[in-house]
């Protein structure tokens, strides 16, 4: 990478005004100029940040729509296995991770505001499909897989939103701005997991809201978020801006794939954001499998996931801007290193709590089918089941605290890793010419564009964790779902040890260039 940037980079062309699409374009944008920032830049950047957060928030909610609804499908009359439900949770994350690349490259091509309008309107498709098919329990599983895949468009919103906001803020404020933008989006996960059970007529809010006697109405959530997506498109259209300074050709952005730090940071982001989105998607099913039993929709015992599943995403979202702030203050690499130490400790603690659980007896499938067909034939829970579930419920608070500790670490790591990326690229630009020279100015401008591209690539690769984690939990090669979940946490802890070593080797190793510039 040094050899690529050490020669004076070419100035990226700005499209002439006559060649641009219509819309709210800003031609002169100099956030690093203190006078410009105080007089003009700050207010404009803040306005774009606010509405970017709103659109990204809805994107995350739609992206994780299936994380909570999958756990409710059996109550709505769908006969899906735990492995199938984990696939419904995982597939949107896979599609969302793949879409993050084109969404990132779309911002310099079409403009941040224009793409925000388009990406918001795209959310109407998965929400209306959801609303239509959750009313039809006879729908084949493969159709639900396709429908769940369309929710991946919500995952793409993050990449375009972050790439756009990166251009609006000066380097000294990028960590906080990107942290706030990402946190607002991440909160969409917590919001959908908290409110969806309540909206559709289920229990929620720690039991303060009781389940509707008329049953679940899952389609309500789809219609609501389709309407909100239209609102997000309108607010982006009227209140956001495109920046001419962000213009770049896709091939210029793709040039960052040859830099080693693009892939190092992408790998680390799998450990932070991949863990956040993967655990968030899987948490409702994790609680249901380990701490809850409901052989028929009208009878249940144990911990209701709807009361607690949203807490993980909430904690991870709230701590994300803290990670950006800590990285601004102490250095992104140091904060990221500490994050992986915390994640190792937290993951092993979660594993330990799971080893303390008792095995809950499960009735034969034919009996469950008979009880479901005729609920009055259900004899009630046996003393063995009641004893095991009560014991596991006593373990649940320790499981929850340990898991929330992991979520807090992922949030901080999300903020710190994204703070590292602009600094890494700016550090190479500082090698080009003396301060104030045209060569230095061109290099710094190019570094901002390349950093935005890397943010998108890292976001895409990192989001793959949202697919891999639920699949690891489901482990179709393991017959017992509880054993599969327990073993998965050992795999994750080992992975975090590798992330810890990579962080030290590339960004904290004594006398290395990245250590000297304080990445």
CSV table of N, CA and C in Angstrom, one decimal, residues 180-283:
chain,number,residue,atom,x,y,z
A,180,UNK,N,-22.2,7.8,16.1
A,180,UNK,CA,-23.6,8.2,16.3
A,180,UNK,C,-24.5,7.7,15.1
A,181,UNK,N,-24.0,7.8,13.9
A,181,UNK,CA,-24.8,7.3,12.8
A,181,UNK,C,-25.0,5.8,12.9
A,182,UNK,N,-23.9,5.1,13.2
A,182,UNK,CA,-24.1,3.6,13.3
A,182,UNK,C,-24.9,3.2,14.5
A,183,UNK,N,-24.8,3.9,15.6
A,183,UNK,CA,-25.6,3.6,16.8
A,183,UNK,C,-27.1,3.8,16.5
A,184,UNK,N,-27.4,4.9,15.8
A,184,UNK,CA,-28.8,5.1,15.5
A,184,UNK,C,-29.4,4.0,14.6
A,185,UNK,N,-28.5,3.5,13.7
A,185,UNK,CA,-29.0,2.4,12.9
A,185,UNK,C,-29.1,1.1,13.7
A,186,UNK,N,-28.0,0.9,14.5
A,186,UNK,CA,-28.0,-0.4,15.3
A,186,UNK,C,-29.2,-0.4,16.2
A,187,UNK,N,-29.7,0.7,16.7
A,187,UNK,CA,-30.8,0.8,17.6
A,187,UNK,C,-32.1,0.2,16.9
A,188,UNK,N,-32.1,0.2,15.6
A,188,UNK,CA,-33.2,-0.3,14.9
A,188,UNK,C,-33.4,-1.8,15.2
A,189,UNK,N,-32.3,-2.5,15.5
A,189,UNK,CA,-32.5,-3.9,15.9
A,189,UNK,C,-33.2,-4.0,17.2
A,190,UNK,N,-32.8,-3.2,18.2
A,190,UNK,CA,-33.4,-3.3,19.5
A,190,UNK,C,-34.9,-2.8,19.5
A,191,UNK,N,-35.2,-1.8,18.7
A,191,UNK,CA,-36.5,-1.3,18.6
A,191,UNK,C,-37.5,-2.4,18.0
A,192,UNK,N,-37.0,-3.0,16.9
A,192,UNK,CA,-37.9,-4.0,16.3
A,192,UNK,C,-38.1,-5.2,17.2
A,193,UNK,N,-37.0,-5.6,18.0
A,193,UNK,CA,-37.2,-6.7,18.9
A,193,UNK,C,-38.0,-6.4,20.1
A,194,UNK,N,-38.0,-5.1,20.5
A,194,UNK,CA,-38.9,-4.7,21.6
A,194,UNK,C,-40.3,-4.5,21.2
A,195,UNK,N,-40.6,-3.8,20.1
A,195,UNK,CA,-41.9,-3.4,19.8
A,195,UNK,C,-42.7,-4.5,18.9
A,196,UNK,N,-42.0,-5.3,18.1
A,196,UNK,CA,-42.7,-6.2,17.3
A,196,UNK,C,-43.7,-7.1,18.0
A,197,UNK,N,-43.2,-7.8,19.1
A,197,UNK,CA,-44.1,-8.6,19.9
A,197,UNK,C,-45.4,-7.9,20.4
A,198,UNK,N,-45.2,-6.6,20.8
A,198,UNK,CA,-46.3,-5.8,21.3
A,198,UNK,C,-47.2,-5.4,20.1
A,199,UNK,N,-46.6,-5.0,19.0
A,199,UNK,CA,-47.4,-4.6,17.8
A,199,UNK,C,-48.3,-5.7,17.3
A,200,UNK,N,-47.8,-6.9,17.3
A,200,UNK,CA,-48.5,-8.0,16.7
A,200,UNK,C,-49.5,-8.7,17.7
A,201,UNK,N,-49.5,-8.2,18.9
A,201,UNK,CA,-50.5,-8.8,19.9
A,201,UNK,C,-49.9,-9.8,20.8
A,202,UNK,N,-48.5,-9.9,20.9
A,202,UNK,CA,-47.9,-10.8,21.8
A,202,UNK,C,-47.5,-10.1,23.1
A,203,UNK,N,-47.0,-10.8,24.1
A,203,UNK,CA,-46.6,-10.2,25.3
A,203,UNK,C,-45.2,-9.5,25.1
A,204,UNK,N,-44.9,-8.5,26.0
A,204,UNK,CA,-43.7,-7.8,25.9
A,204,UNK,C,-43.5,-6.8,27.0
A,205,UNK,N,-42.5,-6.0,26.9
A,205,UNK,CA,-42.2,-5.0,27.9
A,205,UNK,C,-42.0,-5.6,29.3
A,206,UNK,N,-41.2,-6.6,29.4
A,206,UNK,CA,-41.0,-7.3,30.7
A,206,UNK,C,-42.3,-7.8,31.3
A,207,UNK,N,-43.2,-8.1,30.5
A,207,UNK,CA,-44.5,-8.7,31.0
A,207,UNK,C,-45.6,-7.6,31.3
A,208,UNK,N,-45.2,-6.3,31.1
A,208,UNK,CA,-46.2,-5.3,31.4
A,208,UNK,C,-47.3,-5.3,30.4
A,209,UNK,N,-47.0,-5.8,29.2
A,209,UNK,CA,-48.0,-5.9,28.1
A,209,UNK,C,-48.3,-7.4,28.0
A,210,UNK,N,-49.6,-7.7,28.1
A,210,UNK,CA,-50.0,-9.1,28.0
A,210,UNK,C,-50.4,-9.5,26.5
A,211,UNK,N,-50.3,-10.8,26.2
A,211,UNK,CA,-50.6,-11.2,24.9
A,211,UNK,C,-52.1,-11.0,24.6
A,212,UNK,N,-52.4,-10.7,23.4
A,212,UNK,CA,-53.8,-10.5,23.0
A,212,UNK,C,-54.6,-11.8,23.0
A,213,UNK,N,-55.8,-11.8,23.5
A,213,UNK,CA,-56.6,-13.1,23.5
A,213,UNK,C,-57.0,-13.5,22.1
A,214,UNK,N,-57.0,-12.6,21.2
A,214,UNK,CA,-57.4,-12.9,19.8
A,214,UNK,C,-56.2,-13.5,18.9
A,215,UNK,N,-55.1,-13.6,19.5
A,215,UNK,CA,-53.9,-14.2,18.8
A,215,UNK,C,-53.0,-13.2,18.2
A,216,UNK,N,-52.0,-13.7,17.5
A,216,UNK,CA,-51.0,-12.9,16.9
A,216,UNK,C,-51.5,-12.3,15.5
A,217,UNK,N,-51.1,-11.1,15.2
A,217,UNK,CA,-51.4,-10.5,13.9
A,217,UNK,C,-50.1,-10.0,13.4
A,218,UNK,N,-49.2,-10.9,12.9
A,218,UNK,CA,-47.9,-10.6,12.5
A,218,UNK,C,-47.8,-9.5,11.4
A,219,UNK,N,-48.8,-9.5,10.5
A,219,UNK,CA,-48.8,-8.6,9.3
A,219,UNK,C,-48.8,-7.1,9.7
A,220,UNK,N,-49.2,-6.8,10.9
A,220,UNK,CA,-49.2,-5.4,11.4
A,220,UNK,C,-47.8,-4.8,11.3
A,221,UNK,N,-46.8,-5.6,11.7
A,221,UNK,CA,-45.5,-5.1,11.7
A,221,UNK,C,-45.0,-4.7,10.2
A,222,UNK,N,-45.4,-5.6,9.3
A,222,UNK,CA,-45.0,-5.4,7.9
A,222,UNK,C,-45.6,-4.1,7.4
A,223,UNK,N,-46.9,-3.9,7.6
A,223,UNK,CA,-47.6,-2.7,7.1
A,223,UNK,C,-47.0,-1.4,7.7
A,224,UNK,N,-46.7,-1.5,9.0
A,224,UNK,CA,-46.2,-0.3,9.7
A,224,UNK,C,-44.9,0.1,9.2
A,225,UNK,N,-44.0,-0.9,9.0
A,225,UNK,CA,-42.6,-0.5,8.5
A,225,UNK,C,-42.6,-0.1,7.0
A,226,UNK,N,-43.6,-0.6,6.3
A,226,UNK,CA,-43.7,-0.2,4.9
A,226,UNK,C,-44.0,1.3,4.8
A,227,UNK,N,-44.9,1.7,5.7
A,227,UNK,CA,-45.3,3.1,5.8
A,227,UNK,C,-44.2,4.0,6.2
A,228,UNK,N,-43.4,3.5,7.3
A,228,UNK,CA,-42.3,4.3,7.8
A,228,UNK,C,-41.2,4.4,6.7
A,229,UNK,N,-41.0,3.4,5.8
A,229,UNK,CA,-40.0,3.5,4.8
A,229,UNK,C,-40.4,4.6,3.8
A,230,UNK,N,-41.6,4.8,3.5
A,230,UNK,CA,-42.0,5.9,2.6
A,230,UNK,C,-41.7,7.2,3.3
A,231,UNK,N,-42.0,7.3,4.6
A,231,UNK,CA,-41.6,8.5,5.3
A,231,UNK,C,-40.1,8.8,5.3
A,232,UNK,N,-39.3,7.8,5.4
A,232,UNK,CA,-37.9,8.0,5.3
A,232,UNK,C,-37.4,8.4,4.0
A,233,UNK,N,-38.0,7.9,2.9
A,233,UNK,CA,-37.7,8.4,1.6
A,233,UNK,C,-38.0,9.9,1.4
A,234,UNK,N,-39.2,10.3,1.9
A,234,UNK,CA,-39.6,11.7,1.8
A,234,UNK,C,-38.6,12.6,2.6
A,235,UNK,N,-38.3,12.2,3.8
A,235,UNK,CA,-37.4,13.1,4.6
A,235,UNK,C,-36.0,13.2,4.0
A,236,UNK,N,-35.5,12.1,3.4
A,236,UNK,CA,-34.2,12.1,2.7
A,236,UNK,C,-34.3,13.1,1.4
A,237,UNK,N,-35.4,13.0,0.7
A,237,UNK,CA,-35.6,13.8,-0.5
A,237,UNK,C,-35.6,15.3,-0.1
A,238,UNK,N,-36.2,15.7,1.0
A,238,UNK,CA,-36.4,17.1,1.3
A,238,UNK,C,-35.3,17.7,2.2
A,239,UNK,N,-34.6,16.8,3.0
A,239,UNK,CA,-33.7,17.4,4.0
A,239,UNK,C,-32.2,17.0,3.8
A,240,UNK,N,-31.9,16.1,2.9
A,240,UNK,CA,-30.5,15.7,2.8
A,240,UNK,C,-29.8,16.3,1.6
A,241,UNK,N,-28.5,16.1,1.5
A,241,UNK,CA,-27.7,16.7,0.4
A,241,UNK,C,-26.8,15.7,-0.3
A,242,UNK,N,-26.5,16.0,-1.5
A,242,UNK,CA,-25.4,15.3,-2.2
A,242,UNK,C,-24.1,16.2,-2.2
A,243,UNK,N,-23.0,15.6,-2.1
A,243,UNK,CA,-21.7,16.3,-2.1
A,243,UNK,C,-20.9,16.0,-3.4
A,244,UNK,N,-20.6,17.0,-4.2
A,244,UNK,CA,-19.8,16.9,-5.4
A,244,UNK,C,-18.4,16.3,-5.0
A,245,UNK,N,-17.9,16.7,-3.8
A,245,UNK,CA,-16.6,16.2,-3.4
A,245,UNK,C,-16.6,14.7,-3.2
A,246,UNK,N,-17.7,14.1,-3.1
A,246,UNK,CA,-17.7,12.6,-2.9
A,246,UNK,C,-17.7,11.9,-4.2
A,247,UNK,N,-17.8,12.6,-5.3
A,247,UNK,CA,-17.9,11.9,-6.6
A,247,UNK,C,-16.6,11.1,-6.9
A,248,UNK,N,-16.9,9.8,-7.3
A,248,UNK,CA,-15.8,9.0,-7.7
A,248,UNK,C,-16.3,7.9,-8.6
A,249,UNK,N,-15.4,7.4,-9.4
A,249,UNK,CA,-15.8,6.2,-10.3
A,249,UNK,C,-15.7,4.9,-9.5
A,250,UNK,N,-16.5,4.0,-9.8
A,250,UNK,CA,-16.5,2.7,-9.1
A,250,UNK,C,-15.1,2.0,-9.2
A,251,UNK,N,-14.4,2.1,-10.3
A,251,UNK,CA,-13.1,1.5,-10.5
A,251,UNK,C,-12.1,2.1,-9.6
A,252,UNK,N,-12.2,3.5,-9.3
A,252,UNK,CA,-11.3,4.1,-8.4
A,252,UNK,C,-11.5,3.6,-7.0
A,253,UNK,N,-12.8,3.4,-6.6
A,253,UNK,CA,-13.1,2.9,-5.3
A,253,UNK,C,-12.6,1.5,-5.1
A,254,UNK,N,-12.8,0.7,-6.2
A,254,UNK,CA,-12.4,-0.7,-6.1
A,254,UNK,C,-10.9,-0.9,-5.9
A,255,UNK,N,-10.1,0.2,-6.2
A,255,UNK,CA,-8.7,0.1,-6.1
A,255,UNK,C,-8.2,-0.3,-4.7
A,256,UNK,N,-9.1,0.0,-3.7
A,256,UNK,CA,-8.7,-0.2,-2.3
A,256,UNK,C,-8.6,-1.7,-2.0
A,257,UNK,N,-9.1,-2.6,-2.8
A,257,UNK,CA,-9.1,-4.0,-2.5
A,257,UNK,C,-7.7,-4.6,-2.6
A,258,UNK,N,-6.7,-3.8,-3.2
A,258,UNK,CA,-5.3,-4.3,-3.2
A,258,UNK,C,-4.5,-3.9,-2.0
A,259,UNK,N,-5.1,-3.1,-1.1
A,259,UNK,CA,-4.5,-2.7,0.1
A,259,UNK,C,-4.7,-3.7,1.2
A,260,UNK,N,-3.6,-4.1,1.9
A,260,UNK,CA,-3.7,-5.2,2.9
A,260,UNK,C,-4.6,-4.7,4.1
A,261,UNK,N,-4.5,-3.4,4.4
A,261,UNK,CA,-5.3,-3.0,5.6
A,261,UNK,C,-6.8,-3.0,5.3
A,262,UNK,N,-7.2,-3.0,4.1
A,262,UNK,CA,-8.6,-3.1,3.8
A,262,UNK,C,-9.1,-4.5,4.3
A,263,UNK,N,-8.3,-5.5,4.1
A,263,UNK,CA,-8.7,-6.8,4.5
A,263,UNK,C,-8.5,-7.1,6.0
A,264,UNK,N,-7.4,-6.5,6.5
A,264,UNK,CA,-7.2,-6.6,8.0
A,264,UNK,C,-8.3,-6.0,8.8
A,265,UNK,N,-8.7,-4.8,8.4
A,265,UNK,CA,-9.8,-4.1,9.1
A,265,UNK,C,-11.2,-4.9,8.8
A,266,UNK,N,-11.3,-5.4,7.7
A,266,UNK,CA,-12.5,-6.2,7.4
A,266,UNK,C,-12.6,-7.4,8.3
A,267,UNK,N,-11.5,-8.1,8.5
A,267,UNK,CA,-11.4,-9.2,9.4
A,267,UNK,C,-11.8,-8.8,10.8
A,268,UNK,N,-11.2,-7.7,11.3
A,268,UNK,CA,-11.5,-7.3,12.7
A,268,UNK,C,-13.0,-6.9,12.8
A,269,UNK,N,-13.5,-6.4,11.7
A,269,UNK,CA,-14.9,-6.0,11.8
A,269,UNK,C,-15.9,-7.2,11.8
A,270,UNK,N,-15.4,-8.3,11.3
A,270,UNK,CA,-16.2,-9.5,11.5
A,270,UNK,C,-16.3,-9.8,13.0
A,271,UNK,N,-15.2,-9.6,13.7
A,271,UNK,CA,-15.2,-9.9,15.2
A,271,UNK,C,-16.1,-8.9,16.0
A,272,UNK,N,-16.2,-7.7,15.5
A,272,UNK,CA,-17.0,-6.7,16.3
A,272,UNK,C,-18.4,-6.6,15.8
A,273,UNK,N,-18.6,-6.0,14.6
A,273,UNK,CA,-19.9,-5.9,14.1
A,273,UNK,C,-20.5,-7.2,13.7
A,274,UNK,N,-19.8,-8.2,13.1
A,274,UNK,CA,-20.3,-9.5,12.8
A,274,UNK,C,-20.9,-10.1,14.1
A,275,UNK,N,-20.2,-10.0,15.2
A,275,UNK,CA,-20.7,-10.5,16.5
A,275,UNK,C,-22.0,-9.8,16.9
A,276,UNK,N,-22.0,-8.5,16.8
A,276,UNK,CA,-23.1,-7.7,17.2
A,276,UNK,C,-24.4,-8.1,16.4
A,277,UNK,N,-24.3,-8.1,15.1
A,277,UNK,CA,-25.5,-8.4,14.3
A,277,UNK,C,-25.8,-9.9,14.4
A,278,UNK,N,-24.8,-10.8,14.5
A,278,UNK,CA,-25.1,-12.2,14.6
A,278,UNK,C,-25.8,-12.6,15.9
A,279,UNK,N,-25.2,-12.0,17.0
A,279,UNK,CA,-25.8,-12.3,18.3
A,279,UNK,C,-27.2,-11.7,18.4
A,280,UNK,N,-27.4,-10.5,17.9
A,280,UNK,CA,-28.7,-9.8,17.9
A,280,UNK,C,-29.7,-10.6,17.2
A,281,UNK,N,-29.3,-11.1,16.0
A,281,UNK,CA,-30.3,-11.9,15.2
A,281,UNK,C,-30.7,-13.2,15.9
A,282,UNK,N,-29.7,-13.8,16.6
A,282,UNK,CA,-29.9,-15.1,17.2
A,282,UNK,C,-30.5,-15.1,18.6
A,283,UNK,N,-30.4,-14.0,19.3
A,283,UNK,CA,-30.7,-13.9,20.7
A,283,UNK,C,-32.1,-14.4,21.0
